Short mmCIF file of C-alpha atoms in Angstrom, two decimals:
data_model
loop_
_atom_site.label_atom_id
_atom_site.label_comp_id
_atom_site.label_asym_id
_atom_site.label_seq_id
_atom_site.Cartn_x
_atom_site.Cartn_y
_atom_site.Cartn_z
CA MET N 1 26.81 -8.60 -10.39
CA ALA N 2 23.51 -7.48 -11.89
CA LYS N 3 20.59 -6.05 -10.00
CA LEU N 4 17.52 -8.29 -10.34
CA ASP N 5 14.23 -6.56 -11.14
CA VAL N 6 11.87 -9.55 -11.34
CA LEU N 7 12.23 -13.06 -9.97
CA ILE N 8 9.76 -15.67 -11.25
CA LEU N 9 9.21 -18.68 -9.02
CA ASP N 10 7.79 -21.41 -11.24
CA ASN N 11 8.53 -24.88 -12.50
CA PRO N 12 10.86 -25.21 -15.50
CA GLY N 13 9.00 -25.18 -18.78
CA GLY N 14 5.85 -23.63 -17.32
CA ARG N 15 3.84 -21.97 -20.07
CA HIS N 16 2.65 -19.13 -17.85
CA ALA N 17 6.20 -18.32 -16.73
CA ASP N 18 7.42 -18.36 -20.34
CA LEU N 19 4.84 -15.75 -21.32
CA VAL N 20 5.42 -13.52 -18.31
CA GLU N 21 9.21 -13.72 -18.58
CA HIS N 22 9.05 -12.65 -22.22
CA ALA N 23 6.75 -9.73 -21.35
CA VAL N 24 9.06 -8.61 -18.52
CA THR N 25 12.26 -8.75 -20.58
CA THR N 26 10.67 -6.83 -23.48
CA ARG N 27 10.22 -3.96 -20.99
CA GLY N 28 13.98 -3.89 -20.44
CA ALA N 29 13.80 -5.34 -16.93
CA THR N 30 16.19 -8.01 -15.68
CA CYS N 31 14.44 -11.30 -15.00
CA LEU N 32 15.38 -14.68 -13.53
CA ARG N 33 13.34 -17.89 -13.27
CA LEU N 34 13.87 -20.15 -10.33
CA ASP N 35 12.25 -23.07 -8.54
CA ALA N 36 13.20 -25.47 -5.79
CA SER N 37 15.34 -27.67 -8.05
CA GLY N 38 16.91 -24.62 -9.67
CA LEU N 39 17.99 -23.41 -6.25
CA LEU N 40 19.95 -26.61 -5.65
CA GLY N 41 21.58 -26.23 -9.06
CA SER N 42 22.71 -22.66 -8.35
CA THR N 43 25.29 -21.06 -6.08
CA VAL N 44 23.61 -18.97 -3.42
CA ASN N 45 24.98 -16.68 -0.72
CA ILE N 46 22.34 -15.54 1.72
CA ARG N 47 23.02 -13.28 4.67
CA PRO N 48 20.50 -11.39 6.79
CA GLY N 49 19.08 -8.80 4.41
CA GLU N 50 21.17 -10.04 1.47
CA PHE N 51 20.43 -12.64 -1.21
CA ARG N 52 22.87 -13.39 -4.04
CA ILE N 53 22.53 -16.13 -6.59
CA ARG N 54 24.97 -17.23 -9.31
CA ARG N 55 23.65 -19.24 -12.21
CA ASP N 56 24.96 -19.90 -15.72
CA ALA N 57 27.97 -17.58 -15.20
CA ALA N 58 25.65 -14.72 -14.19
CA GLU N 59 25.38 -13.37 -10.64
CA TRP N 60 22.25 -11.61 -9.43
CA GLN N 61 21.61 -9.35 -6.45
CA VAL N 62 18.12 -9.54 -4.93
CA SER N 63 17.04 -6.37 -3.12
CA THR N 64 14.00 -4.50 -1.85
CA SER N 65 13.39 -3.27 -5.41
CA THR N 66 12.99 -6.86 -6.66
CA SER N 67 9.47 -8.09 -7.42
CA VAL N 68 8.84 -11.81 -6.96
CA TRP N 69 6.06 -13.58 -8.83
CA TYR N 70 5.18 -16.48 -6.58
CA HIS N 71 3.48 -18.86 -9.01
CA ARG N 72 4.66 -22.38 -8.22
CA LEU N 73 7.70 -23.32 -6.16
CA GLY N 74 7.95 -26.93 -7.27
CA SER N 75 9.85 -29.68 -5.50
CA PRO N 76 13.62 -30.27 -5.53
CA ASN N 77 15.20 -33.33 -7.07
CA VAL N 78 15.79 -35.75 -4.19
CA ASP N 79 17.34 -38.63 -6.13
CA GLY N 80 20.06 -40.24 -4.07
CA PHE N 81 18.56 -39.34 -0.71
CA ASP N 82 16.79 -41.74 1.62
CA THR N 83 13.21 -41.01 2.76
CA ASP N 84 14.07 -38.87 5.79
CA GLU N 85 16.83 -37.01 3.97
CA ALA N 86 14.54 -36.33 1.01
CA GLN N 87 11.93 -34.78 3.28
CA LEU N 88 14.59 -32.67 4.96
CA VAL N 89 15.80 -31.44 1.54
CA ARG N 90 12.25 -30.47 0.56
CA ASP N 91 11.65 -28.61 3.81
CA GLU N 92 15.03 -26.89 3.88
CA THR N 93 14.81 -25.80 0.26
CA ARG N 94 11.49 -24.08 0.80
CA HIS N 95 12.63 -22.34 3.99
CA ILE N 96 15.92 -21.24 2.41
CA LEU N 97 14.30 -19.78 -0.68
CA ILE N 98 11.21 -18.19 0.88
CA GLY N 99 12.99 -17.13 4.07
CA GLY N 100 15.90 -15.58 2.21
CA LEU N 101 13.61 -13.57 -0.04
CA VAL N 102 11.41 -12.45 2.85
CA GLY N 103 14.53 -11.38 4.73
CA CYS N 104 15.52 -9.14 1.79
CA GLY N 105 12.20 -7.29 1.89
CA VAL N 106 11.24 -8.10 -1.70
CA ARG N 107 7.85 -7.17 -3.11
CA TRP N 108 5.75 -10.31 -3.43
CA VAL N 109 3.06 -11.01 -6.01
CA ASP N 110 1.71 -12.39 -3.83
CA GLU N 111 3.10 -13.16 -0.35
CA PRO N 112 3.38 -16.93 0.26
CA HIS N 113 1.47 -16.91 3.53
CA ARG N 114 -1.37 -14.94 1.93
CA VAL N 115 -1.44 -17.36 -1.01
CA ALA N 116 -1.56 -20.35 1.35
CA ARG N 117 -4.48 -18.84 3.25
CA ALA N 118 -6.33 -17.79 0.09
CA GLU N 119 -6.15 -21.35 -1.28
CA ARG N 120 -8.50 -22.54 1.49
CA LYS N 121 -11.87 -22.97 -0.20
CA LEU N 122 -13.82 -22.57 3.02
CA TYR N 123 -12.02 -19.29 3.66
CA GLN N 124 -12.94 -18.18 0.15
CA LEU N 125 -16.61 -19.02 0.65
CA GLY N 126 -16.68 -17.34 4.07
CA THR N 127 -15.05 -14.21 2.69
CA ALA N 128 -17.44 -14.05 -0.26
CA SER N 129 -20.38 -14.48 2.09
CA ARG N 130 -19.19 -11.59 4.27
CA LEU N 131 -18.94 -9.44 1.15
CA GLN N 132 -22.55 -10.41 0.32
CA ILE N 133 -21.45 -12.09 -2.90
CA ARG N 134 -23.75 -14.88 -4.04
CA ILE N 135 -22.41 -18.39 -3.41
CA PRO N 136 -24.03 -21.84 -3.63
CA ARG N 137 -25.43 -23.24 -0.40
CA SER N 138 -22.59 -25.23 1.15
CA LEU N 139 -22.12 -27.68 4.00
CA VAL N 140 -19.11 -29.63 5.22
CA THR N 141 -20.35 -32.57 7.23
CA ASN N 142 -19.96 -36.19 8.20
CA ASP N 143 -23.47 -36.20 9.68
CA LEU N 144 -25.70 -38.42 7.58
CA THR N 145 -28.87 -36.81 8.92
CA GLU N 146 -27.78 -33.29 7.95
CA ALA N 147 -26.52 -34.47 4.57
CA THR N 148 -29.81 -36.25 3.86
CA ARG N 149 -31.86 -33.21 4.87
CA LEU N 150 -29.87 -30.97 2.52
CA CYS N 151 -30.07 -33.50 -0.30
CA ASN N 152 -33.85 -33.64 0.05
CA ASP N 153 -34.00 -29.86 -0.56
CA LEU N 154 -31.35 -29.48 -3.28
CA ARG N 155 -29.40 -31.26 -5.94
CA LEU N 156 -25.89 -31.59 -4.53
CA ILE N 157 -22.32 -31.98 -5.71
CA ALA N 158 -19.29 -33.09 -3.71
CA LYS N 159 -16.09 -31.06 -4.00
CA PRO N 160 -12.60 -31.65 -2.61
CA LEU N 161 -11.25 -28.92 -0.34
CA SER N 162 -7.57 -29.66 -0.87
CA PRO N 163 -5.84 -28.15 -3.94
CA GLY N 164 -4.62 -31.49 -5.26
CA ALA N 165 -6.52 -33.50 -7.87
CA GLY N 166 -6.85 -36.45 -5.52
CA ILE N 167 -8.75 -39.48 -6.83
CA VAL N 168 -11.74 -37.45 -8.03
CA PRO N 169 -10.71 -35.71 -11.28
CA HIS N 170 -14.02 -33.92 -11.81
CA VAL N 171 -16.89 -32.67 -9.70
CA SER N 172 -19.99 -34.85 -9.93
CA GLU N 173 -23.52 -34.95 -8.56
CA VAL N 174 -24.18 -36.81 -5.32
CA ALA N 175 -26.93 -39.42 -5.35
CA HIS N 176 -28.93 -40.35 -2.25
CA ASP N 177 -27.32 -43.78 -2.25
CA ASP N 178 -23.86 -42.17 -1.92
CA LEU N 179 -24.68 -40.15 1.20
CA SER N 180 -23.79 -42.98 3.54
CA ASN N 181 -20.14 -42.41 2.63
CA VAL N 182 -20.03 -39.01 4.38
CA SER N 183 -19.52 -40.71 7.74
CA ALA N 184 -16.05 -41.84 6.64
CA LEU N 185 -14.73 -38.28 6.21
CA PRO N 186 -16.30 -34.80 6.40
CA VAL N 187 -17.01 -33.68 2.86
CA LEU N 188 -18.05 -30.43 1.19
CA LEU N 189 -21.57 -30.77 -0.17
CA GLN N 190 -22.59 -27.87 -2.35
CA GLU N 191 -25.71 -26.83 -4.17
CA LEU N 192 -25.77 -27.68 -7.86
CA VAL N 193 -26.78 -24.38 -9.49
CA VAL N 194 -29.21 -25.76 -12.06
CA SER N 195 -30.02 -22.30 -13.46
CA ALA N 196 -26.43 -21.69 -14.60
CA LEU N 197 -26.22 -20.57 -18.21
CA ALA N 198 -22.46 -20.50 -18.55
CA ASP N 199 -19.15 -20.88 -16.72
CA LEU N 200 -17.09 -17.75 -16.16
CA ARG N 201 -13.34 -17.58 -15.61
CA VAL N 202 -12.15 -14.21 -14.36
CA VAL N 203 -8.51 -13.14 -14.21
CA ILE N 204 -7.75 -10.30 -11.77
CA ILE N 205 -4.53 -8.25 -11.75
CA GLY N 206 -4.65 -5.28 -9.42
CA ASN N 207 -7.90 -3.48 -10.20
CA GLN N 208 -8.16 -4.90 -13.73
CA THR N 209 -10.29 -7.87 -14.74
CA TRP N 210 -10.67 -10.02 -17.85
CA THR N 211 -13.56 -12.45 -18.23
CA TRP N 212 -13.98 -15.56 -20.35
CA ARG N 213 -17.36 -17.26 -20.77
CA ARG N 214 -18.27 -20.81 -21.78
CA ILE N 215 -21.88 -21.73 -22.48
CA ARG N 216 -23.03 -24.73 -20.44
CA GLU N 217 -24.57 -27.83 -21.96
CA ALA N 218 -27.81 -28.97 -20.36
CA ASP N 219 -26.20 -31.73 -18.29
CA THR N 220 -22.83 -30.07 -17.60
CA ILE N 221 -21.62 -30.12 -13.99
CA ASP N 222 -17.85 -29.69 -14.44
CA TRP N 223 -16.76 -28.12 -17.74
CA ARG N 224 -13.38 -29.86 -17.53
CA ALA N 225 -15.09 -33.21 -18.09
CA VAL N 226 -16.46 -32.17 -21.50
CA ASP N 227 -13.91 -29.54 -22.57
CA PRO N 228 -10.54 -30.41 -20.96
CA SER N 229 -8.61 -27.91 -23.07
CA GLY N 230 -11.04 -25.05 -22.40
CA LEU N 231 -11.21 -24.14 -26.08
CA ASP N 232 -14.90 -23.21 -25.83
CA PHE N 233 -14.21 -20.24 -23.53
CA GLU N 234 -14.65 -16.89 -25.26
CA HIS N 235 -13.31 -13.54 -24.14
CA VAL N 236 -16.29 -11.34 -23.26
CA ALA N 237 -17.09 -8.02 -21.63
CA TYR N 238 -18.77 -8.60 -18.27
CA PRO N 239 -18.60 -5.29 -16.37
CA SER N 240 -21.10 -6.28 -13.68
CA ILE N 241 -18.70 -8.87 -12.23
CA LYS N 242 -15.62 -6.64 -12.07
CA GLN N 243 -16.10 -4.94 -8.71
CA ASP N 244 -17.11 -8.09 -6.84
CA ALA N 245 -14.15 -9.98 -8.33
CA VAL N 246 -11.66 -7.23 -7.41
CA ASP N 247 -13.13 -6.80 -3.92
CA LEU N 248 -12.95 -10.52 -3.27
CA CYS N 249 -9.35 -10.67 -4.50
CA LEU N 250 -8.37 -7.85 -2.14
CA ALA N 251 -10.31 -9.36 0.76
CA LEU N 252 -8.37 -12.60 0.28
CA GLY N 253 -5.16 -10.58 0.65
CA LEU N 254 -4.15 -10.97 -3.00
CA THR N 255 -3.37 -8.66 -5.89
CA THR N 256 -3.75 -11.34 -8.57
CA CYS N 257 -5.83 -14.50 -8.86
CA VAL N 258 -8.10 -16.52 -11.14
CA GLN N 259 -11.72 -16.96 -10.11
CA ASP N 260 -14.48 -19.34 -11.27
CA TRP N 261 -18.06 -18.06 -11.38
CA LEU N 262 -21.38 -19.16 -12.83
CA ASP N 263 -23.51 -16.94 -15.04
CA THR N 264 -27.15 -17.25 -14.00
CA PRO N 265 -30.32 -15.28 -14.84
CA GLU N 266 -30.22 -13.90 -11.28
CA GLY N 267 -26.61 -12.72 -11.61
CA PRO N 268 -23.12 -14.20 -11.20
CA VAL N 269 -22.45 -16.84 -8.52
CA PHE N 270 -18.95 -17.27 -7.08
CA LEU N 271 -17.52 -20.79 -6.93
CA GLU N 272 -13.83 -20.61 -6.03
CA ALA N 273 -10.55 -18.70 -6.44
CA ASN N 274 -7.08 -19.92 -7.32
CA PRO N 275 -4.10 -17.63 -6.52
CA ALA N 276 -1.98 -19.49 -9.09
CA GLY N 277 -4.80 -20.38 -11.44
CA ALA N 278 -4.28 -21.21 -15.11
CA TRP N 279 -5.17 -18.69 -17.80
CA ALA N 280 -2.77 -19.47 -20.66
CA PHE N 281 -5.29 -21.90 -22.23
CA LEU N 282 -7.91 -19.15 -22.58
CA ARG N 283 -8.35 -17.77 -26.07
CA ASP N 284 -6.54 -14.42 -26.63
CA SER N 285 -5.30 -14.41 -23.03
CA GLN N 286 -1.68 -14.38 -24.19
CA ASP N 287 -2.24 -10.96 -25.72
CA VAL N 288 -3.58 -9.26 -22.58
CA ILE N 289 -2.59 -11.11 -19.39
CA PRO N 290 1.25 -11.33 -19.70
CA PRO N 291 1.66 -7.60 -20.51
CA ALA N 292 -0.62 -6.62 -17.64
CA LEU N 293 1.15 -8.95 -15.23
CA ALA N 294 4.55 -7.68 -16.39
CA ASP N 295 3.41 -4.11 -15.74
CA HIS N 296 2.18 -5.17 -12.30
CA LEU N 297 5.57 -6.72 -11.51
CA CYS N 298 7.72 -3.93 -12.94
CA GLU N 299 5.81 -0.93 -11.65
CA ARG N 300 5.51 -0.11 -7.99
CA PRO N 301 2.02 0.83 -6.81
CA ARG N 302 1.59 4.61 -6.62
CA THR N 303 -0.91 6.48 -4.52
CA GLU N 304 0.32 9.94 -5.55
CA LEU N 305 -0.16 10.60 -9.27
CA THR N 306 1.25 14.15 -9.27
CA ALA N 307 3.32 15.72 -6.53
CA GLY N 308 2.05 18.88 -4.89
CA HIS N 309 4.01 22.08 -4.34
CA TRP N 310 4.27 23.96 -1.05
CA ALA N 311 5.55 27.54 -1.33
CA ARG N 312 8.33 28.52 1.07
CA PRO N 313 7.50 31.15 3.73
CA HIS N 314 9.95 33.77 2.40
CA LYS N 315 8.28 33.64 -1.01
CA ARG N 316 4.89 34.20 0.57
CA ILE N 317 6.24 37.23 2.42
CA LEU N 318 7.64 38.66 -0.84
CA TRP N 319 4.27 38.15 -2.52
CA ASP N 320 2.59 39.92 0.40
CA LEU N 321 4.91 42.90 -0.06
CA GLY N 322 4.52 42.96 -3.84
CA ARG N 323 1.88 44.59 -5.98
CA ALA N 324 -1.69 43.42 -5.72
CA GLY N 325 -2.63 40.80 -8.29
CA LYS N 326 0.94 39.61 -8.79
CA ALA N 327 0.81 36.82 -6.20
CA PRO N 328 -0.12 33.38 -7.55
CA SER N 329 -3.37 31.74 -6.52
CA ASN N 330 -3.43 29.74 -3.29
CA ASP N 331 -0.17 31.41 -2.19
CA GLY N 332 1.65 29.43 -4.89
CA THR N 333 0.63 26.16 -3.27
CA ARG N 334 -0.57 23.31 -5.49
CA ALA N 335 -2.31 20.25 -4.11
CA PRO N 336 -1.13 16.76 -5.09
CA VAL N 337 -3.38 14.46 -7.09
CA TYR N 338 -4.00 11.01 -5.64
CA ALA N 339 -5.10 7.77 -7.25
CA GLU N 340 -8.45 6.39 -6.19
CA PRO N 341 -7.94 3.83 -3.41
CA PRO N 342 -8.46 0.32 -4.80
CA TRP N 343 -9.95 -0.79 -1.50
CA ALA N 344 -12.79 1.78 -1.48
CA SER N 345 -15.41 -0.62 -2.84
CA LEU N 346 -14.36 -3.34 -0.43
CA ALA N 347 -14.39 -0.95 2.54
CA ALA N 348 -17.82 0.38 1.52
CA ARG N 349 -19.32 -3.02 2.25
CA SER N 350 -18.72 -2.50 5.97
CA PRO N 351 -21.48 -0.70 7.90
CA GLU N 352 -18.80 1.29 9.77
CA ALA N 353 -17.14 2.49 6.56
CA LEU N 354 -18.54 6.04 6.48
CA SER N 355 -17.88 6.75 10.15
CA VAL N 356 -14.33 5.40 9.94
CA VAL N 357 -13.29 7.38 6.85
CA ARG N 358 -14.92 10.58 8.12
CA ARG N 359 -13.20 10.24 11.48
CA ALA N 360 -9.86 9.63 9.76
CA ASN N 361 -10.39 12.74 7.60
CA ASP N 362 -11.36 14.84 10.61
CA GLU N 363 -8.30 13.66 12.53
CA SER N 364 -6.00 14.68 9.68
CA ILE N 365 -7.66 18.11 9.50
CA ALA N 366 -7.30 18.45 13.28
CA ALA N 367 -3.58 17.68 12.95
CA ALA N 368 -3.21 20.60 10.53
CA ARG N 369 -5.17 22.84 12.90
CA THR N 370 -2.85 21.79 15.71
CA ALA N 371 0.14 23.04 13.73
CA GLU N 372 -1.63 26.38 13.24
CA ASP N 373 -2.45 26.66 16.97
CA LYS N 374 1.14 25.88 17.93
CA ALA N 375 2.35 28.47 15.41
CA ALA N 376 0.07 31.09 17.00
CA ARG N 377 1.51 30.37 20.46
CA LEU N 378 5.05 30.45 19.07
CA LEU N 379 4.33 33.79 17.41
CA ARG N 380 3.18 35.37 20.67
CA THR N 381 6.26 34.12 22.51
CA THR N 382 8.55 35.18 19.67
CA LEU N 383 7.15 38.72 19.50
CA ALA N 384 7.71 39.17 23.24
CA THR N 385 11.28 37.89 22.88
CA VAL N 386 11.85 40.18 19.88
CA ALA N 387 10.91 43.13 22.08
CA VAL N 388 13.44 42.05 24.70
CA SER N 389 16.18 41.60 22.09
CA ALA N 390 15.40 45.01 20.58
CA ALA N 391 15.69 46.67 23.98
CA LEU N 392 18.94 44.87 24.74
CA THR N 393 20.33 45.80 21.32
CA GLY N 394 19.56 49.46 21.96
CA TYR N 395 21.13 49.36 25.40
CA GLN N 396 24.35 47.69 24.21
CA LEU N 397 24.61 50.01 21.24
CA GLN N 398 24.26 53.07 23.47
CA PHE N 399 26.75 51.64 25.98
CA ALA N 400 29.32 51.02 23.23
CA LEU N 401 28.95 54.50 21.74
CA GLU N 402 29.40 56.10 25.17
CA HIS N 403 32.50 54.12 26.18
CA SER N 404 34.43 52.66 23.26
CA LEU N 405 33.69 51.73 19.65
CA TRP N 406 35.43 48.36 20.06
CA LEU N 407 32.55 47.44 22.37
CA LEU N 408 30.33 47.35 19.24
CA THR N 409 31.49 43.72 18.83
CA LEU N 410 29.32 42.91 21.83
CA VAL N 411 26.29 43.97 19.80
CA ALA N 412 26.78 41.08 17.32
CA PRO N 413 25.14 38.32 19.46
CA VAL N 414 22.09 40.37 20.33
CA ALA N 415 21.78 41.59 16.73
CA GLY N 416 21.90 37.96 15.57
CA ALA N 417 19.27 37.09 18.16
CA PHE N 418 17.02 39.89 16.91
CA ALA N 419 17.40 38.72 13.28
CA SER N 420 16.76 35.04 14.11
CA LEU N 421 13.70 35.86 16.21
CA ALA N 422 12.36 38.13 13.48
CA ILE N 423 12.69 35.30 10.94
CA ALA N 424 10.95 32.92 13.36
CA ALA N 425 8.10 35.40 13.76
CA PHE N 426 7.70 35.84 9.99
CA GLU N 427 7.71 32.07 9.39
CA ALA N 428 5.20 31.49 12.18
CA THR N 429 2.79 33.97 10.59
CA GLN N 430 2.90 31.98 7.32
CA ILE N 431 1.76 28.68 8.84
CA ASP N 432 -1.81 29.84 9.30
CA ARG N 433 -2.25 30.27 5.55
CA VAL N 434 -3.65 28.22 2.68
CA GLY N 435 -4.26 24.49 3.27
CA PHE N 436 -6.17 21.85 1.34
CA TYR N 437 -9.13 20.09 2.91
CA ARG N 438 -11.99 18.12 1.44
CA HIS N 439 -15.20 16.44 2.57
CA ALA N 440 -17.82 14.45 0.71
CA LYS N 441 -20.71 16.57 -0.57
CA GLY N 442 -24.38 15.88 -1.04
CA GLN N 443 -23.96 15.42 -4.77
CA ASP N 444 -21.67 12.46 -4.09
CA LEU N 445 -24.76 10.58 -2.94
CA ALA N 446 -26.42 11.07 -6.33
CA GLN N 447 -25.25 7.71 -7.66
CA PRO N 448 -27.20 4.92 -9.41
CA GLY N 449 -27.42 2.78 -6.28
CA PRO N 450 -26.84 3.00 -2.51
CA ARG N 451 -23.61 0.98 -2.68
CA GLU N 452 -22.19 3.22 -5.41
CA SER N 453 -23.04 6.25 -3.26
CA VAL N 454 -21.17 4.82 -0.28
CA VAL N 455 -18.16 3.99 -2.46
CA THR N 456 -18.06 7.56 -3.80
CA VAL N 457 -18.27 9.02 -0.29
CA VAL N 458 -15.50 6.70 0.91
CA GLU N 459 -13.30 7.80 -2.01
CA GLU N 460 -13.99 11.48 -1.35
CA GLU N 461 -13.29 11.22 2.37
CA GLU N 462 -10.09 9.26 1.74
CA ALA N 463 -8.98 11.90 -0.79
CA GLY N 464 -9.73 14.55 1.83
CA ARG N 465 -7.73 12.64 4.45
CA ARG N 466 -4.71 12.44 2.17
CA LEU N 467 -4.91 16.15 1.32
CA ALA N 468 -5.29 17.12 4.97
CA LEU N 469 -2.41 14.84 5.95
CA TRP N 470 -0.22 16.38 3.24
CA THR N 471 -1.18 19.87 4.44
CA SER N 472 -0.50 18.88 8.06
CA LYS N 473 2.98 17.56 7.23
CA LYS N 474 3.88 20.75 5.35
CA LYS N 475 2.60 23.01 8.12
CA HIS N 476 4.44 21.01 10.78
CA THR N 477 7.63 21.21 8.70
CA ASP N 478 7.29 25.00 8.56
CA LEU N 479 6.55 25.02 12.29
CA MET N 480 9.73 23.07 13.04
CA GLN N 481 11.69 25.53 10.89
CA ALA N 482 10.21 28.48 12.78
CA ARG N 483 11.01 26.77 16.09
CA ALA N 484 14.60 26.25 14.93
CA TRP N 485 14.99 29.98 14.24
CA PHE N 486 13.41 30.75 17.62
CA SER N 487 15.88 28.40 19.35
CA ARG N 488 18.81 30.08 17.58
CA GLY N 489 17.56 33.52 18.52
CA LEU N 490 16.95 32.56 22.13
CA SER N 491 20.44 31.03 22.42
CA LEU N 492 22.06 34.17 20.99
CA LEU N 493 19.96 36.34 23.27
CA LEU N 494 21.14 34.43 26.35
CA LEU N 495 24.71 34.65 25.06
CA ALA N 496 24.36 38.43 24.62
CA ALA N 497 22.95 38.82 28.11
CA LEU N 498 25.82 36.78 29.56
CA ALA N 499 28.36 38.87 27.65
CA LEU N 500 26.77 42.06 28.97
CA ILE N 501 26.95 40.84 32.57
CA ILE N 502 30.57 39.78 32.21
CA HIS N 503 31.50 43.06 30.53
CA GLU N 504 29.81 45.24 33.15
CA ASN N 505 31.47 43.30 35.99
CA ALA N 506 34.83 43.61 34.24
CA CYS N 507 34.32 47.36 33.75
CA SER N 508 33.32 47.80 37.41
CA GLY N 509 36.46 45.98 38.56
CA PHE N 510 38.65 48.03 36.22
CA MET N 511 37.16 51.32 37.44
CA GLY N 512 37.70 50.19 41.08
CA CYS N 513 41.39 49.57 40.36
CA VAL N 514 41.72 53.00 38.77
CA LEU N 515 40.21 54.69 41.81
CA VAL N 516 42.50 52.79 44.22
CA CYS N 517 45.57 53.74 42.19
CA ARG N 518 44.55 57.38 42.13
CA ALA N 519 44.03 57.34 45.92
CA GLY N 520 47.50 55.85 46.47
CA LEU N 521 49.17 58.42 44.26
CA SER N 522 47.42 61.22 46.15
CA ALA N 523 48.65 59.82 49.44
#
C-alpha cells in the first residue's frame, strides 16, 4: 500500500487536473485523481482517522501528510436508481468522500466549506468593500422604485448570483423597460463600468499572482460573448493589483482562486472571484500555473526559514570560565529566521492592527521576562538549600570519621543533593542571559505610502513576537531543567536527613544496650 502525497478531486478528463497531475508527478510525488463517480468505481475502507482506497490494482493510504486539491467533485453515475435513490447516492457520495478526508486531517487546497462560502458573490463584494477595494455600485432588490432610481443614475447590468450558467449565458445591460421584471425575483443590479479599458483575469496561488489582460471593445459588456475561447488575453505584468488580489484571496479564506477585475484609468475594479476558476485557456498559463500549483500542493507552508540555535547552560558556564575573547557572540545563541507573514497586508487594513501586533509582541516579551523572574527566585531558594546541604554534608562526614568509616556511605545522599542543587543553581543563573527581542523602529515608517508603512510595522512587530516567543520557550525549557535538578537535590537532601535521624536513633539505642549490659555484669 502506497502513501498518497496529492489527491486531486476533479472530473475525469478535466484539462486543469491533467496539467496539475503531470506537474505533481514530475516532482516525484504520488498522485491520484478522484471524483464522485470514481469513488463508486473504487474499493474504499474508511475508519475514523483512516482512509484507504484501492483502484486499478493499486492501494493508497491517505494521511495527514496528503494534500487534496479540491477543484470539482462532480456527480456520481446514478443510472439504474429511481429519483429518491439517485438523490441519496449523490448526497451519500459527497458526505463519504469529504467526510472521510476531513476525518483523516488532510491538508485542503482549499477546504470545501471555505470554497462554498467564497463562491457567494455577495460575500465577495462585501469582503472587498471592507478591504476598501474598488467595486461597482451594486444592489440586490425586487423593489421597482429603488431599481428605477439606481437606473436613472447609472447604466446597469444584471448578474446571476448562483454559480450555474442558468438561462442567461452572458451578462447584459438592463434597459428601463426591463426593470418591471425585478418584482418577480430579487436580482443583482450592478453598475456598468463604462470607463473600463480592459478585462483582467488574475490567478492567485499563495502569495503569488499572474495577470492576463484583454483590451475591451467599445461596446463590450461581457468578454465571453465576443471572445468565448479567451484567446485575446495576454500575459502582462500588473504589480499594482497583486497585494489587493492576495489580500482578498486570504480574506475569503482561500489560498488559491481566480479573480476577474476591470482595468480603468482610476485603477483596477474588482468584479468577482472563483475558487475553482478556469485558467488553462489563458495564453502561456500552462507554463507557469501548474508548476506553481504543484509546488503549493507538495510543499507544506513554512514560517521558519532557518532554525535557531540555543546554547546549553553548561557550555555557557565553560565559556565564562575560559579565556576572554574565546566565547562566541551572543553566548553561542543564534536567532531563527522567519518568513514574512502573508497576512500582514490584510491585517494592516484594520485600524486596530498596530495595537494588536504590538500587544502580542509585548506579551511574548513579558513571557520571557517571567521565565527570568522565576529563575531568579529559584536561584535564591537553591542557594539557601545548597548552604543547608553543605552543612549537613560536613556534619555527616565528621560523624563518620569519628565513629566508623563504613558510615561514609551515609554521606552519599547528601553529597548527591549538594551536587544536584549546585547544578540547579548554575542553570538558573544562565536563564537571565541573551535573548532576542525586536520592535518596529521609526525608519520602518519611511515607506512610500501610509499603508505600506503600516504593513512594514506589522511585519516587524510580528517578527519580534516570534523571536520573543522562541526566546521565551527556550528560557522556560532551561527553567524546567533547573527545577528538575532542584527537585532531585531536595529529594536527596530529605533522604539524607531521614537517614541521619534513623542512624542517630539506632546509635542511641545501641549505646543504651551496651550500658545496660555493662551494669548487669558489674552486678
